[in-house]
Short mmCIF file of C-alpha atoms in Angstrom, two decimals:
data_model
loop_
_atom_site.label_atom_id
_atom_site.label_comp_id
_atom_site.label_asym_id
_atom_site.label_seq_id
_atom_site.Cartn_x
_atom_site.Cartn_y
_atom_site.Cartn_z
CA MET A 1 12.91 -22.11 -21.89
CA LYS A 2 12.56 -22.21 -18.40
CA GLU A 3 13.36 -18.41 -18.27
CA LYS A 4 11.03 -17.81 -20.95
CA ILE A 5 8.21 -19.49 -19.11
CA ILE A 6 8.80 -17.64 -16.07
CA LYS A 7 8.73 -14.35 -17.86
CA ASN A 8 5.46 -15.01 -19.57
CA ALA A 9 3.92 -16.71 -16.58
CA ALA A 10 4.79 -13.56 -14.63
CA GLU A 11 3.13 -11.02 -17.28
CA LEU A 12 -0.15 -13.44 -17.22
CA PHE A 13 -0.27 -13.47 -13.43
CA ILE A 14 0.14 -9.82 -13.28
CA THR A 15 -2.28 -8.87 -15.93
CA LEU A 16 -4.93 -11.54 -15.31
CA GLY A 17 -4.43 -12.84 -11.57
CA PHE A 18 -2.82 -15.69 -10.03
CA LYS A 19 -5.87 -17.59 -9.51
CA SER A 20 -7.52 -16.99 -12.67
CA VAL A 21 -4.27 -18.03 -14.90
CA THR A 22 -3.98 -21.81 -15.45
CA MET A 23 -1.17 -23.82 -16.94
CA ASP A 24 -3.08 -24.33 -19.93
CA ASP A 25 -3.36 -20.61 -20.19
CA ILE A 26 0.49 -20.16 -20.08
CA ALA A 27 1.01 -23.06 -22.63
CA ASN A 28 -1.54 -21.75 -24.99
CA HIS A 29 0.03 -17.98 -24.61
CA MET A 30 3.56 -19.31 -25.37
CA GLY A 31 2.36 -21.63 -28.05
CA ILE A 32 4.17 -24.78 -26.48
CA SER A 33 2.58 -27.93 -24.96
CA LYS A 34 1.69 -28.10 -21.06
CA LYS A 35 4.04 -31.11 -20.88
CA THR A 36 6.71 -28.78 -21.60
CA ILE A 37 6.03 -26.42 -18.49
CA TYR A 38 5.79 -29.54 -16.37
CA SER A 39 9.15 -30.52 -17.46
CA HIS A 40 10.80 -27.38 -15.75
CA PHE A 41 8.08 -26.81 -12.68
CA SER A 42 6.35 -29.64 -11.04
CA ASN A 43 3.27 -27.60 -10.25
CA LYS A 44 1.72 -24.21 -10.46
CA THR A 45 2.78 -23.23 -6.92
CA GLU A 46 6.33 -23.81 -7.97
CA LEU A 47 5.89 -21.61 -11.21
CA VAL A 48 4.12 -18.77 -9.14
CA LYS A 49 7.01 -18.74 -6.56
CA GLU A 50 9.59 -18.41 -9.30
CA ALA A 51 7.27 -15.76 -11.31
CA THR A 52 7.01 -13.39 -8.20
CA LEU A 53 10.67 -13.59 -7.48
CA CYS A 54 11.54 -12.63 -10.99
CA VAL A 55 9.40 -9.70 -10.95
CA PHE A 56 10.72 -8.76 -7.55
CA HIS A 57 14.36 -8.85 -9.01
CA GLU A 58 13.44 -7.04 -11.85
CA ILE A 59 11.68 -4.31 -9.71
CA THR A 60 14.59 -4.18 -7.20
CA CYS A 61 17.19 -3.67 -10.06
CA GLY A 62 15.24 -0.97 -11.60
CA ILE A 63 15.02 0.90 -8.40
CA ARG A 64 18.69 0.43 -7.88
CA CYS A 65 19.47 1.95 -11.11
CA ILE A 66 17.31 4.98 -10.09
CA ARG A 67 18.78 5.44 -6.95
CA GLU A 68 22.30 5.21 -8.54
CA LEU A 69 21.40 8.49 -10.44
CA ASN A 70 21.55 10.42 -7.10
CA LYS A 71 18.41 12.65 -8.11
CA ASN A 72 16.88 14.92 -5.65
CA PRO A 73 15.06 12.53 -3.19
CA ILE A 74 11.82 13.97 -4.03
CA GLU A 75 12.33 13.41 -7.50
CA GLU A 76 13.60 9.95 -6.75
CA LEU A 77 10.57 8.68 -5.15
CA TYR A 78 8.54 9.86 -8.13
CA GLU A 79 10.56 7.98 -10.46
CA ILE A 80 10.51 4.79 -8.45
CA LYS A 81 6.75 5.15 -8.15
CA LYS A 82 6.25 5.57 -12.02
CA PHE A 83 8.62 2.65 -12.46
CA ALA A 84 7.03 0.44 -10.27
CA MET A 85 3.49 1.11 -11.49
CA LEU A 86 4.65 0.79 -15.08
CA HIS A 87 6.04 -2.40 -14.21
CA LEU A 88 3.23 -3.83 -12.42
CA LYS A 89 0.94 -2.60 -14.95
CA ASN A 90 -1.12 -0.54 -12.51
CA GLU A 91 -2.23 -3.67 -10.75
CA LYS A 92 -5.60 -3.79 -12.26
CA VAL A 93 -6.48 -7.14 -11.06
CA SER A 94 -4.80 -6.79 -7.39
CA PRO A 95 -2.47 -9.58 -7.61
CA GLN A 96 -1.22 -8.95 -4.14
CA TYR A 97 -4.64 -9.85 -2.88
CA GLN A 98 -4.84 -12.91 -4.85
CA LEU A 99 -1.23 -14.02 -4.09
CA GLN A 100 -2.05 -13.43 -0.23
CA LYS A 101 -5.43 -15.46 -0.53
CA TYR A 102 -4.06 -18.58 -2.62
CA TYR A 103 -0.58 -18.60 -1.96
CA PRO A 104 0.03 -17.32 1.50
CA GLU A 105 3.49 -18.77 1.81
CA ILE A 106 4.86 -17.06 -1.26
CA PHE A 107 3.29 -13.92 -0.11
CA ASN A 108 4.82 -13.97 3.25
CA THR A 109 8.34 -14.60 1.67
CA LEU A 110 7.80 -12.00 -0.87
CA LYS A 111 6.66 -9.45 1.99
CA GLU A 112 9.90 -10.11 3.99
CA LYS A 113 12.07 -9.19 0.86
CA GLN A 114 10.13 -6.29 -0.18
CA TYR A 115 10.55 -4.92 3.44
CA GLU A 116 14.23 -5.50 3.57
CA ASN A 117 14.68 -3.98 0.37
CA MET A 118 12.19 -1.01 0.83
CA HIS A 119 13.60 -0.12 4.46
CA GLU A 120 16.73 0.21 3.08
CA CYS A 121 15.83 2.33 0.12
CA THR A 122 13.57 4.76 2.20
CA LEU A 123 16.01 5.15 4.87
CA GLN A 124 18.66 6.28 2.39
CA ASN A 125 16.18 8.53 0.58
CA LEU A 126 15.31 9.99 4.21
CA GLU A 127 18.72 10.49 5.17
CA ARG A 128 19.67 12.45 1.94
CA GLY A 129 16.42 14.56 2.21
CA VAL A 130 17.25 15.72 5.56
CA ALA A 131 20.93 16.61 4.73
CA LEU A 132 19.82 18.41 1.72
CA GLY A 133 17.37 20.53 3.72
CA LEU A 134 14.18 19.06 1.82
CA TYR A 135 12.94 16.82 4.82
CA ARG A 136 12.48 18.09 8.28
CA ASP A 137 15.69 17.35 10.54
CA ASN A 138 13.61 16.60 13.68
CA LEU A 139 12.39 13.03 11.72
CA ASP A 140 12.46 9.67 13.27
CA ILE A 141 13.68 8.16 10.15
CA GLU A 142 13.42 4.51 11.46
CA PHE A 143 9.41 5.41 12.34
CA VAL A 144 8.93 7.22 9.09
CA SER A 145 10.36 4.27 6.71
CA ARG A 146 8.23 1.92 8.61
CA ILE A 147 5.16 3.60 8.47
CA TYR A 148 5.89 4.27 4.52
CA PHE A 149 6.19 0.76 4.26
CA ILE A 150 2.91 -0.26 5.91
CA GLY A 151 1.22 2.50 3.82
CA VAL A 152 2.29 1.23 0.48
CA ARG A 153 1.34 -2.31 1.44
CA GLY A 154 -2.10 -1.18 2.82
CA ILE A 155 -3.15 0.85 -0.17
CA LYS A 156 -2.81 -2.57 -2.21
CA ASP A 157 -5.49 -4.01 -0.08
CA ASP A 158 -8.38 -4.56 -2.45
CA THR A 159 -10.90 -4.79 0.49
CA LEU A 160 -9.88 -1.31 1.80
CA PHE A 161 -9.39 0.36 -1.35
CA PRO A 162 -11.34 -1.19 -4.03
CA THR A 163 -10.00 -0.69 -7.72
CA GLN A 164 -13.51 0.62 -8.75
CA ARG A 165 -13.24 3.54 -6.50
CA PHE A 166 -9.36 3.96 -6.11
CA PRO A 167 -7.60 3.30 -9.33
CA LYS A 168 -4.27 2.06 -8.24
CA ALA A 169 -2.07 4.62 -10.20
CA GLU A 170 -3.98 7.62 -8.40
CA LEU A 171 -3.92 5.90 -5.24
CA MET A 172 -0.09 5.49 -5.18
CA GLU A 173 -0.18 9.19 -6.45
CA ASP A 174 -2.09 10.50 -3.68
CA TYR A 175 -0.25 8.32 -0.81
CA LEU A 176 3.24 9.58 -2.10
CA GLU A 177 1.96 13.17 -1.81
CA TYR A 178 0.37 12.36 1.54
CA HIS A 179 3.76 10.82 2.73
CA LEU A 180 5.85 13.83 1.34
CA ARG A 181 3.74 16.61 2.75
CA GLY A 182 4.23 15.11 6.31
CA ILE A 183 8.16 15.50 5.79
CA VAL A 184 9.21 18.10 3.80
CA THR A 185 10.59 21.42 4.74
CA PRO A 186 9.24 24.84 3.06
CA GLU A 187 12.21 24.28 0.79
CA GLY A 188 11.09 20.80 0.32
CA LEU A 189 7.62 22.02 -0.39
CA LYS A 190 8.52 24.06 -3.31
CA THR A 191 10.05 20.84 -5.16
CA LEU A 192 7.07 18.73 -4.29
CA ASN A 193 4.60 21.34 -5.61
CA LYS A 194 6.59 21.31 -8.92
CA PHE A 195 6.36 17.43 -9.26
CA ILE A 196 2.65 17.57 -8.28
CA LYS A 197 2.18 20.03 -11.18
CA GLN A 198 4.09 18.14 -13.59
CA GLN A 199 2.19 14.91 -12.83
CA SER A 200 -1.11 16.92 -13.33
CA ASN A 201 -0.08 17.93 -16.55
CA GLU A 202 0.99 14.57 -17.88
#
């Protein structure tokens, strides 16, 4: 039951927001009593922590599976972006902003975990891209990987990029293209243009 509560709560938090969803909402959604939830979690903060870690682990596992396919590094980034956006339901309510505002400790813990995971993933992607001649060989990959992380985090800031003006799916699409255009070789650009064309046709 505990796992079911975590999964249902995570879905509601991502869809409706961490602040908006109450323990009553979760109980009603699941058709159980609030008492049942409190038998597993002492308070909402504890449930929020478990739910965010659950989503993080699911996304991490999904990204690992994509990486194990050893796709072209540019295709790999597009596949990861597609998977993450699908999993986060395009973040229509900016859950990251609510998490940062109302649960700062959980937010900071999650941010550290995301950085560790994304840093390793991006470094390997950059190294493979350089080795295959798709990314420029004069890149400082440590610098590029950190800048990429900052950008991915930054575009989720609803005060800088309000959803009404910058829909999350389009924003991530634009940022990924921006990132790749700065690092690709002429050969890599051919591959990138192919994916840009595919995206516009979907």
